[in-house]
Amino acid sequence: MQKKLGEMLVDAGVLTLEQLQESLEAQRESGKRLGEVVVDLQMTTEDDVQDVLANQLGIEKVNLYEEKIDTDSARLISSDMITRHQAMPIRQEGNNIIVAMVDPLNLLAIDDIRLSTGLDVVPRITSPHALKFAYDQLFGVTAEAEKHMEEYRQEQIKKGYVIDEALIDKATLAEVEQAPIVKLVDTVLTGAVDHRASDIHLEPKEDHAVVRYRVDGMLHRILTIPRHAVAAVTARLKIMARCDTSERRKPQDGRIDLSLRDNQFDIRFSVVPTIFGEKIVMRLLNKTSANFKLTDLGFDEEEMATFNDLTSRPHGIILITGPTGSGKSTTLIATLSKIATETVNVMTVEDPVEYQLDRINQVHVNSKVGLTFATALRTFMRQDPDIIMVGEIRDYETADLAVNAALTGHLVFSTLHTNDAPGSIPRLNNLGVPPFLINASVIGIMAQRLARKLCQHCKQSYTPSAEELELIRGAYSQAEFGDHPVMYRAKGCKFCNHLGYAGRNGIFEIFRMTNEMRALVMRSTAIHEVKRLARSQGMLTLWESGVKKVLRGVTSLEELLRIARPDYEEDSEAAEEAASGGGVRAFLAEAAPTLAEVESFSSF
């Protein structure tokens, strides 16, 4: 009688009996395989589990990252069977089919594959991650989408349609509901989840359409949709978003509620007419995983302590600033999740409500019925709130109400569109808030950006050049990083889809309203004066926060230059250097893209 995996791991000394018992309890709760559970609990590694199985059962391991897989053999069974049994045929040898399996003891899987292929199954051991990597290469979004597009093409040919004419600008309901188009759209949406995409772009061109995913803030081209299928795909998405399919001249907004990969997604949908057709953008919000923690956002210890001190105040305004896509909403949600308890009344007004949170009363802006930030905030004052969050301060009325809420004993959170934290002071003044009210209400401001994190599997260390060291001069502590610090650059590997980056991390600029700052604001709200005083009082700029993460190997200098810039003081030496157009300024101008100074105030 064959031993179970848990017994094998204990016999091999990989697990103790206590760890086995703990992992079995976790398995019952999660429904995952035991091998996945012990790895998730960090009791052992995937390699250890595979080694034990290989040694105990006499079954060879296979590395699917390196193994050349025969496509015809892999497609002898359905993609659904591959994912269900976590098993993939990799090649045929005579009457045998070599199958990579996460669980080679799964007799049901072996029987199913033998019946489907008519061949004898020879199992090989592989890891779940390696199997997913191989599956994505063969059955991922591009391969699946191309298969469905070809099915749709063949159906159109059977009906006698000429599909190679100019771009079709409309689709019948029957065409939209055809299985290939439905499957194609589902594949695009599911592929976005698998790629960890935040947005999906469908962009019409003259004779085709392009699908791009935004992953970690950057757009990546995924597939091309031929012109004969574009109209049907567009119509299918508009139906799902409850938009008018007959209206192709005006922009439309909608929402799609969808369950993908066992998670519930709220998809915000926008379509706008272009010269070649309708461009669609969909933003994916995972409602299932809205459990954000401040400790996961990238704060270092000092930044975390400073921000926690601000959020522990009983009243006042705390502002989060930055451009669209800089993570402001995530920071606010994580903050409210931490401070919202059963003893306080927390109310938010958002446009839109992105994540639904327990213990928080959330209001969605609806301008059609007159429910704006200002009207909601005015109503909140009669709802006995302790903590208020305003999605964005856009005008004087909202700013005035937020200030008055802070002055009457409430803790108020909101966002502004400014390039840095000190810039919020003149921005509020520009909106009409007088300096004495800014001083009385604002207690802190934090600017932030999101930097892509270097893949920890493939990042490369190197010695920075003299120009790079000059670029970061004064932005790091030599006591912490030494006179000759090491930097890291992106390379690319199988773990990061050869991008060199995986995930994102925040860089922060935290501004505190001190007594000295209040005295300055009463005299002047000029941004250069406010910023100079803030820096003299210990505020680290976005650039300085980012340099620390570069030297710690979290991100690269190239990535930091994409989202932030060095903060040079306007002294005579810097002015002379700028006038000469040489040195660090010239290097910076060549290396870093220009940041947009004006942000669109789109609610999408």
Short mmCIF file of N, CA and C in Angstrom, two decimals, residues 11 138 243 268 272 356 449:
data_model
loop_
_atom_site.label_atom_id
_atom_site.label_comp_id
_atom_site.label_asym_id
_atom_site.label_seq_id
_atom_site.Cartn_x
_atom_site.Cartn_y
_atom_site.Cartn_z
N ASP A 11 8.76 10.82 7.18
CA ASP A 11 9.81 9.79 7.11
C ASP A 11 11.14 10.37 6.61
N LEU A 138 1.51 27.59 -23.37
CA LEU A 138 0.76 26.83 -24.38
C LEU A 138 -0.72 27.18 -24.45
N CYS A 243 -24.21 48.90 -21.46
CA CYS A 243 -24.16 50.12 -22.26
C CYS A 243 -25.02 49.95 -23.52
N ARG A 268 -14.69 48.53 -13.87
CA ARG A 268 -15.18 49.83 -14.33
C ARG A 268 -14.89 49.97 -15.82
N VAL A 272 -14.91 55.11 -25.63
CA VAL A 272 -14.90 56.42 -26.27
C VAL A 272 -14.66 56.20 -27.77
N GLN A 356 -15.23 47.76 -0.84
CA GLN A 356 -16.21 47.79 0.23
C GLN A 356 -15.58 47.25 1.51
N ARG A 449 4.43 57.89 -4.73
CA ARG A 449 4.50 57.31 -6.06
C ARG A 449 4.65 55.80 -5.91
#
